[in-house]
C-alpha cells in the first residue's frame, strides 16, 4: 500500500486500510510505502517502526516530495491551485490559463500539456475573479455535465465565463466543458434532467445517448495534425451554419470561443503551439512566444525516468521484486475487525 503523507493521516490510513480488509485480502498486503515526504527521515522513523510493530509488515521505503515531478493522476486528487512550476516565458508576456475546477472534473490531465510550455501559467480555480483575470479560460471534462453546469451558475462562474467570451477573450471547452458551452443540452441518460439550457456561447445543441463514443481519432486543426481520444455520451445534434470547424468532426469555434470533444489534443506539439499563439493574440498578449522546441512526450518520459530514479534510490527494490516474483510471504498477522470476517 502506498500512502500520500503530504495530505496527512498516512499512518491511520495504512493501519485502517489493513484492518478493514477481510482475512483473505489482508494476507495479500505485504508492506507499505510512504510517498511525498518532506523533511527529516529521523523524525519519521519512530512512526515507521510503530507501524511495522502494529501490523507485522515492513515499510519498504519513503519517497521524497519532488515539486518538479507531476504525472497523470486520478481526477481531482493531484491538482492544487497551480499546475507544475512554469518556466520563464520565451517572449515578453506570460499567458495566464484558468482551468475551471469543476466538482466532478474528468480527464483534467488535458491541462498538463499546456503547463509544460514556457511562459504558460496554468491555475485551477473556482473563483470568478480569477477567471476574469485570466488570458485563456478552459472548461474541462466532467463526469456529470448537467450537474456541473448548474454549479457554474450557482457560483457565478457562468457569468464570469460569459463575460470573458463577450470581451473577445478566449474560452475553450473540452468534452463535457464543450457541452456546457452549447445552446441546449438534452440529457435523458446521465442526469435524466431532460432539456437544459447551456451557456449559449456556441450555437450547437447536445443530446446524450446511452452508448458512449469511444475512439482515438486523428485529424487536422489550425492547419496541422492533431491526435486525441474520445470518451463521452453527449453528441452534438445540431451545429449552427456560421460556426467554424475546430478539432474533430463536431468541434467548432466562434470568435474567441472553441469547443472539442477530444481529450489529449494538446499533446500534439505543433497544434498546441498554434492554439496558444492564437489564444495569446485574442487575449492581447502579443509578447507571448510559444517555445518551438517543447515536446510533451519527451517531458513526460523525462518525468517517468525521474520517478524511476527516485524509486531506485529510496525504496527497497529487491524486496519489491521478490513480492512481484514470489507473492506475499505466508503467515502475515491478521488485524481485527477484518480478521473476523
GROMACS .gro file of C-alpha atoms in nm:
model
  341
    1UNK     CA    1   0.000   0.000   0.000
    2UNK     CA    2   0.134   0.343  -0.099
    3UNK     CA    3   0.027   0.639   0.114
    4UNK     CA    4   0.049   1.013   0.044
    5UNK     CA    5   0.191   1.165   0.362
    6UNK     CA    6   0.168   1.518   0.220
    7UNK     CA    7  -0.211   1.509   0.268
    8UNK     CA    8  -0.182   1.399   0.631
    9UNK     CA    9  -0.313   1.097   0.820
   10UNK     CA   10  -0.097   0.845   0.640
   11UNK     CA   11  -0.036   0.620   0.944
   12UNK     CA   12  -0.407   0.599   1.024
   13UNK     CA   13  -0.474   0.528   0.656
   14UNK     CA   14  -0.218   0.247   0.646
   15UNK     CA   15  -0.341   0.080   0.964
   16UNK     CA   16  -0.710   0.135   0.890
   17UNK     CA   17  -0.686   0.004   0.536
   18UNK     CA   18  -0.524  -0.316   0.656
   19UNK     CA   19  -0.761  -0.364   0.950
   20UNK     CA   20  -1.075  -0.319   0.740
   21UNK     CA   21  -0.976  -0.578   0.479
   22UNK     CA   22  -1.109  -0.930   0.524
   23UNK     CA   23  -0.864  -1.203   0.617
   24UNK     CA   24  -0.801  -1.320   0.261
   25UNK     CA   25  -0.714  -0.971   0.141
   26UNK     CA   26  -0.503  -0.892   0.449
   27UNK     CA   27  -0.287  -1.189   0.356
   28UNK     CA   28  -0.206  -1.013   0.028
   29UNK     CA   29  -0.093  -0.685   0.185
   30UNK     CA   30   0.280  -0.732   0.237
   31UNK     CA   31   0.418  -0.384   0.309
   32UNK     CA   32   0.389  -0.008   0.294
   33UNK     CA   33   0.550   0.278   0.100
   34UNK     CA   34   0.535   0.640   0.216
   35UNK     CA   35   0.505   0.889  -0.070
   36UNK     CA   36   0.566   1.267  -0.092
   37UNK     CA   37   0.760   1.306   0.233
   38UNK     CA   38   0.912   1.644   0.320
   39UNK     CA   39   1.163   1.686   0.599
   40UNK     CA   40   1.398   1.471   0.803
   41UNK     CA   41   1.361   1.093   0.794
   42UNK     CA   42   1.491   1.084   1.151
   43UNK     CA   43   1.167   1.248   1.264
   44UNK     CA   44   0.959   0.997   1.070
   45UNK     CA   45   1.148   0.686   1.179
   46UNK     CA   46   0.968   0.630   1.514
   47UNK     CA   47   0.631   0.632   1.339
   48UNK     CA   48   0.753   0.384   1.078
   49UNK     CA   49   0.880   0.148   1.349
   50UNK     CA   50   0.549   0.166   1.534
   51UNK     CA   51   0.358   0.091   1.214
   52UNK     CA   52   0.577  -0.211   1.147
   53UNK     CA   53   0.528  -0.337   1.504
   54UNK     CA   54   0.149  -0.293   1.495
   55UNK     CA   55   0.098  -0.453   1.154
   56UNK     CA   56   0.379  -0.705   1.127
   57UNK     CA   57   0.465  -0.566   0.785
   58UNK     CA   58   0.770  -0.371   0.667
   59UNK     CA   59   0.787  -0.018   0.535
   60UNK     CA   60   0.966  -0.067   0.203
   61UNK     CA   61   1.082   0.292   0.167
   62UNK     CA   62   0.994   0.660   0.172
   63UNK     CA   63   0.977   0.863  -0.148
   64UNK     CA   64   1.062   1.232  -0.109
   65UNK     CA   65   0.834   1.511  -0.226
   66UNK     CA   66   0.957   1.643  -0.560
   67UNK     CA   67   0.788   1.961  -0.678
   68UNK     CA   68   0.909   1.907  -1.035
   69UNK     CA   69   0.758   1.558  -1.051
   70UNK     CA   70   0.399   1.561  -1.175
   71UNK     CA   71   0.235   1.281  -1.366
   72UNK     CA   72  -0.111   1.190  -1.491
   73UNK     CA   73  -0.321   1.125  -1.183
   74UNK     CA   74  -0.671   1.037  -1.076
   75UNK     CA   75  -0.910   1.322  -1.146
   76UNK     CA   76  -0.916   1.594  -0.878
   77UNK     CA   77  -0.660   1.428  -0.648
   78UNK     CA   78  -0.342   1.576  -0.789
   79UNK     CA   79  -0.448   1.928  -0.871
   80UNK     CA   80  -0.364   2.213  -0.643
   81UNK     CA   81  -0.415   2.571  -0.741
   82UNK     CA   82  -0.109   2.595  -0.968
   83UNK     CA   83  -0.008   2.312  -1.200
   84UNK     CA   84   0.366   2.245  -1.203
   85UNK     CA   85   0.632   2.514  -1.191
   86UNK     CA   86   0.605   2.719  -1.510
   87UNK     CA   87   0.930   2.804  -1.687
   88UNK     CA   88   1.002   3.166  -1.774
   89UNK     CA   89   0.846   3.292  -2.097
   90UNK     CA   90   1.045   3.299  -2.419
   91UNK     CA   91   0.889   3.633  -2.510
   92UNK     CA   92   0.781   3.942  -2.319
   93UNK     CA   93   0.447   3.815  -2.186
   94UNK     CA   94   0.317   3.528  -1.977
   95UNK     CA   95  -0.005   3.355  -2.082
   96UNK     CA   96  -0.232   3.302  -1.781
   97UNK     CA   97  -0.463   3.000  -1.811
   98UNK     CA   98  -0.754   2.944  -1.572
   99UNK     CA   99  -0.890   2.588  -1.571
  100UNK     CA  100  -1.230   2.579  -1.403
  101UNK     CA  101  -1.213   2.337  -1.112
  102UNK     CA  102  -1.540   2.155  -1.164
  103UNK     CA  103  -1.665   1.945  -0.870
  104UNK     CA  104  -1.695   1.642  -1.099
  105UNK     CA  105  -1.396   1.715  -1.321
  106UNK     CA  106  -1.292   1.443  -1.565
  107UNK     CA  107  -0.972   1.398  -1.766
  108UNK     CA  108  -0.820   1.706  -1.606
  109UNK     CA  109  -0.483   1.595  -1.742
  110UNK     CA  110  -0.566   1.787  -2.060
  111UNK     CA  111  -0.420   2.091  -1.885
  112UNK     CA  112  -0.080   1.929  -1.831
  113UNK     CA  113   0.028   1.968  -2.192
  114UNK     CA  114  -0.040   2.341  -2.164
  115UNK     CA  115   0.157   2.365  -1.841
  116UNK     CA  116   0.478   2.225  -1.993
  117UNK     CA  117   0.507   2.528  -2.220
  118UNK     CA  118   0.746   2.802  -2.103
  119UNK     CA  119   0.558   3.116  -2.014
  120UNK     CA  120   0.223   2.940  -1.964
  121UNK     CA  121   0.093   2.958  -1.606
  122UNK     CA  122  -0.193   2.712  -1.552
  123UNK     CA  123  -0.414   2.760  -1.247
  124UNK     CA  124  -0.711   2.550  -1.137
  125UNK     CA  125  -0.974   2.777  -0.987
  126UNK     CA  126  -1.332   2.807  -0.872
  127UNK     CA  127  -1.311   3.185  -0.830
  128UNK     CA  128  -1.492   3.413  -1.078
  129UNK     CA  129  -1.232   3.686  -1.020
  130UNK     CA  130  -0.950   3.454  -1.129
  131UNK     CA  131  -1.145   3.356  -1.439
  132UNK     CA  132  -1.191   3.724  -1.520
  133UNK     CA  133  -0.818   3.791  -1.477
  134UNK     CA  134  -0.704   3.501  -1.698
  135UNK     CA  135  -0.600   3.525  -2.060
  136UNK     CA  136  -0.743   3.183  -2.155
  137UNK     CA  137  -1.027   3.006  -1.972
  138UNK     CA  138  -1.059   2.628  -2.005
  139UNK     CA  139  -1.376   2.443  -1.905
  140UNK     CA  140  -1.256   2.081  -1.877
  141UNK     CA  141  -1.434   1.749  -1.899
  142UNK     CA  142  -1.697   1.645  -1.647
  143UNK     CA  143  -1.839   1.321  -1.511
  144UNK     CA  144  -2.177   1.495  -1.488
  145UNK     CA  145  -2.222   1.774  -1.740
  146UNK     CA  146  -2.564   1.896  -1.626
  147UNK     CA  147  -2.474   1.898  -1.255
  148UNK     CA  148  -2.151   2.087  -1.315
  149UNK     CA  149  -2.332   2.333  -1.542
  150UNK     CA  150  -2.572   2.408  -1.256
  151UNK     CA  151  -2.271   2.458  -1.027
  152UNK     CA  152  -2.121   2.709  -1.271
  153UNK     CA  153  -2.438   2.913  -1.243
  154UNK     CA  154  -2.460   2.884  -0.864
  155UNK     CA  155  -2.103   3.006  -0.813
  156UNK     CA  156  -2.111   3.297  -1.056
  157UNK     CA  157  -1.856   3.126  -1.279
  158UNK     CA  158  -2.106   3.102  -1.566
  159UNK     CA  159  -2.135   3.481  -1.571
  160UNK     CA  160  -1.757   3.521  -1.550
  161UNK     CA  161  -1.701   3.282  -1.841
  162UNK     CA  162  -1.969   3.458  -2.045
  163UNK     CA  163  -1.818   3.800  -1.977
  164UNK     CA  164  -1.474   3.668  -2.072
  165UNK     CA  165  -1.608   3.549  -2.408
  166UNK     CA  166  -1.810   3.868  -2.462
  167UNK     CA  167  -1.489   4.067  -2.425
  168UNK     CA  168  -1.336   3.867  -2.711
  169UNK     CA  169  -1.101   3.674  -2.484
  170UNK     CA  170  -1.051   3.302  -2.549
  171UNK     CA  171  -1.264   3.031  -2.388
  172UNK     CA  172  -1.208   2.660  -2.458
  173UNK     CA  173  -1.448   2.381  -2.368
  174UNK     CA  174  -1.326   2.021  -2.373
  175UNK     CA  175  -1.574   1.730  -2.385
  176UNK     CA  176  -1.821   1.798  -2.101
  177UNK     CA  177  -1.692   2.154  -2.089
  178UNK     CA  178  -1.772   2.188  -2.460
  179UNK     CA  179  -2.123   2.059  -2.397
  180UNK     CA  180  -2.176   2.325  -2.128
  181UNK     CA  181  -2.095   2.596  -2.382
  182UNK     CA  182  -2.382   2.476  -2.605
  183UNK     CA  183  -2.719   2.641  -2.660
  184UNK     CA  184  -2.909   2.344  -2.517
  185UNK     CA  185  -2.841   2.001  -2.366
  186UNK     CA  186  -3.085   1.711  -2.384
  187UNK     CA  187  -2.992   1.456  -2.119
  188UNK     CA  188  -3.219   1.158  -2.060
  189UNK     CA  189  -2.919   0.932  -1.984
  190UNK     CA  190  -2.688   1.062  -1.709
  191UNK     CA  191  -2.879   1.325  -1.512
  192UNK     CA  192  -3.219   1.246  -1.668
  193UNK     CA  193  -3.285   1.619  -1.646
  194UNK     CA  194  -3.442   1.638  -1.990
  195UNK     CA  195  -3.366   1.957  -2.180
  196UNK     CA  196  -3.137   2.207  -2.007
  197UNK     CA  197  -3.024   2.547  -2.128
  198UNK     CA  198  -2.649   2.567  -2.181
  199UNK     CA  199  -2.426   2.872  -2.153
  200UNK     CA  200  -2.507   2.960  -2.513
  201UNK     CA  201  -2.153   3.057  -2.612
  202UNK     CA  202  -2.158   2.819  -2.910
  203UNK     CA  203  -2.457   2.771  -3.139
  204UNK     CA  204  -2.475   2.394  -3.102
  205UNK     CA  205  -2.719   2.155  -2.935
  206UNK     CA  206  -2.617   1.846  -2.738
  207UNK     CA  207  -2.809   1.522  -2.694
  208UNK     CA  208  -2.697   1.238  -2.468
  209UNK     CA  209  -2.720   0.879  -2.593
  210UNK     CA  210  -2.694   0.551  -2.398
  211UNK     CA  211  -2.390   0.430  -2.593
  212UNK     CA  212  -2.061   0.601  -2.519
  213UNK     CA  213  -1.848   0.735  -2.804
  214UNK     CA  214  -1.500   0.582  -2.777
  215UNK     CA  215  -1.205   0.634  -3.006
  216UNK     CA  216  -0.851   0.751  -3.071
  217UNK     CA  217  -0.908   0.984  -3.366
  218UNK     CA  218  -0.655   1.166  -3.582
  219UNK     CA  219  -0.745   1.484  -3.764
  220UNK     CA  220  -0.638   1.832  -3.869
  221UNK     CA  221  -0.697   2.166  -3.699
  222UNK     CA  222  -0.524   2.501  -3.736
  223UNK     CA  223  -0.359   2.350  -4.046
  224UNK     CA  224  -0.168   2.084  -3.856
  225UNK     CA  225  -0.220   1.724  -3.742
  226UNK     CA  226  -0.397   1.657  -3.413
  227UNK     CA  227  -0.432   1.330  -3.222
  228UNK     CA  228  -0.657   1.267  -2.925
  229UNK     CA  229  -0.909   1.034  -2.769
  230UNK     CA  230  -1.285   1.044  -2.714
  231UNK     CA  231  -1.497   0.907  -2.428
  232UNK     CA  232  -1.841   1.068  -2.394
  233UNK     CA  233  -2.217   1.007  -2.405
  234UNK     CA  234  -2.309   1.353  -2.533
  235UNK     CA  235  -2.337   1.409  -2.908
  236UNK     CA  236  -2.361   1.733  -3.099
  237UNK     CA  237  -2.706   1.707  -3.258
  238UNK     CA  238  -2.704   2.044  -3.436
  239UNK     CA  239  -2.429   2.283  -3.545
  240UNK     CA  240  -2.503   2.642  -3.644
  241UNK     CA  241  -2.408   2.726  -4.002
  242UNK     CA  242  -2.196   3.025  -3.905
  243UNK     CA  243  -1.956   2.820  -3.691
  244UNK     CA  244  -1.600   2.732  -3.794
  245UNK     CA  245  -1.475   2.371  -3.773
  246UNK     CA  246  -1.225   2.311  -3.494
  247UNK     CA  247  -1.087   1.984  -3.354
  248UNK     CA  248  -1.279   1.671  -3.455
  249UNK     CA  249  -1.584   1.612  -3.670
  250UNK     CA  250  -1.810   1.803  -3.431
  251UNK     CA  251  -1.562   2.050  -3.282
  252UNK     CA  252  -1.635   2.415  -3.359
  253UNK     CA  253  -1.526   2.770  -3.289
  254UNK     CA  254  -1.699   3.105  -3.297
  255UNK     CA  255  -1.489   3.416  -3.250
  256UNK     CA  256  -1.288   3.358  -2.933
  257UNK     CA  257  -1.484   3.051  -2.816
  258UNK     CA  258  -1.367   2.697  -2.901
  259UNK     CA  259  -1.515   2.354  -2.831
  260UNK     CA  260  -1.398   1.997  -2.889
  261UNK     CA  261  -1.487   1.651  -2.761
  262UNK     CA  262  -1.126   1.538  -2.800
  263UNK     CA  263  -0.910   1.485  -2.495
  264UNK     CA  264  -0.532   1.486  -2.532
  265UNK     CA  265  -0.526   1.720  -2.831
  266UNK     CA  266  -0.267   1.948  -2.673
  267UNK     CA  267  -0.018   1.663  -2.658
  268UNK     CA  268   0.022   1.728  -3.033
  269UNK     CA  269   0.306   1.977  -3.009
  270UNK     CA  270   0.257   2.189  -3.319
  271UNK     CA  271  -0.119   2.216  -3.265
  272UNK     CA  272  -0.059   2.321  -2.903
  273UNK     CA  273   0.182   2.592  -3.013
  274UNK     CA  274  -0.055   2.725  -3.277
  275UNK     CA  275  -0.352   2.730  -3.042
  276UNK     CA  276  -0.155   2.909  -2.770
  277UNK     CA  277  -0.037   3.165  -3.025
  278UNK     CA  278  -0.399   3.220  -3.131
  279UNK     CA  279  -0.518   3.242  -2.770
  280UNK     CA  280  -0.243   3.492  -2.687
  281UNK     CA  281  -0.341   3.711  -2.981
  282UNK     CA  282  -0.707   3.705  -2.878
  283UNK     CA  283  -0.611   3.794  -2.521
  284UNK     CA  284  -0.390   4.083  -2.629
  285UNK     CA  285  -0.071   3.907  -2.518
  286UNK     CA  286   0.126   3.991  -2.831
  287UNK     CA  287   0.453   3.946  -2.644
  288UNK     CA  288   0.388   3.578  -2.572
  289UNK     CA  289   0.602   3.341  -2.779
  290UNK     CA  290   0.537   2.964  -2.782
  291UNK     CA  291   0.856   2.764  -2.745
  292UNK     CA  292   0.943   2.588  -3.074
  293UNK     CA  293   1.130   2.304  -2.902
  294UNK     CA  294   0.891   2.182  -2.630
  295UNK     CA  295   0.796   1.816  -2.684
  296UNK     CA  296   0.528   1.691  -2.448
  297UNK     CA  297   0.615   1.323  -2.497
  298UNK     CA  298   0.979   1.392  -2.408
  299UNK     CA  299   0.877   1.589  -2.098
  300UNK     CA  300   0.651   1.307  -1.984
  301UNK     CA  301   0.922   1.045  -2.043
  302UNK     CA  302   1.177   1.251  -1.850
  303UNK     CA  303   0.931   1.269  -1.562
  304UNK     CA  304   0.881   0.892  -1.564
  305UNK     CA  305   1.259   0.844  -1.570
  306UNK     CA  306   1.294   1.081  -1.275
  307UNK     CA  307   1.036   0.881  -1.080
  308UNK     CA  308   1.225   0.562  -1.163
  309UNK     CA  309   1.545   0.714  -1.028
  310UNK     CA  310   1.369   0.809  -0.703
  311UNK     CA  311   1.231   0.456  -0.667
  312UNK     CA  312   1.576   0.303  -0.713
  313UNK     CA  313   1.730   0.545  -0.465
  314UNK     CA  314   1.472   0.540  -0.186
  315UNK     CA  315   1.285   0.207  -0.198
  316UNK     CA  316   1.386  -0.149  -0.120
  317UNK     CA  317   1.365  -0.263  -0.481
  318UNK     CA  318   1.495  -0.612  -0.401
  319UNK     CA  319   1.202  -0.666  -0.165
  320UNK     CA  320   0.962  -0.527  -0.425
  321UNK     CA  321   1.093  -0.766  -0.691
  322UNK     CA  322   1.054  -1.059  -0.450
  323UNK     CA  323   0.690  -0.963  -0.398
  324UNK     CA  324   0.635  -0.937  -0.773
  325UNK     CA  325   0.800  -1.271  -0.847
  326UNK     CA  326   0.702  -1.476  -0.540
  327UNK     CA  327   0.395  -1.305  -0.396
  328UNK     CA  328   0.342  -1.212  -0.030
  329UNK     CA  329   0.508  -1.427   0.236
  330UNK     CA  330   0.298  -1.678   0.427
  331UNK     CA  331   0.197  -1.621   0.787
  332UNK     CA  332   0.141  -1.246   0.785
  333UNK     CA  333  -0.051  -1.144   1.100
  334UNK     CA  334  -0.418  -1.051   1.069
  335UNK     CA  335  -0.581  -0.749   1.232
  336UNK     CA  336  -0.935  -0.712   1.363
  337UNK     CA  337  -1.205  -0.638   1.263
  338UNK     CA  338  -1.116  -0.766   0.918
  339UNK     CA  339  -0.960  -1.083   1.058
  340UNK     CA  340  -1.300  -1.190   1.192
  341UNK     CA  341  -1.475  -1.164   0.854
   0.00000   0.00000   0.00000
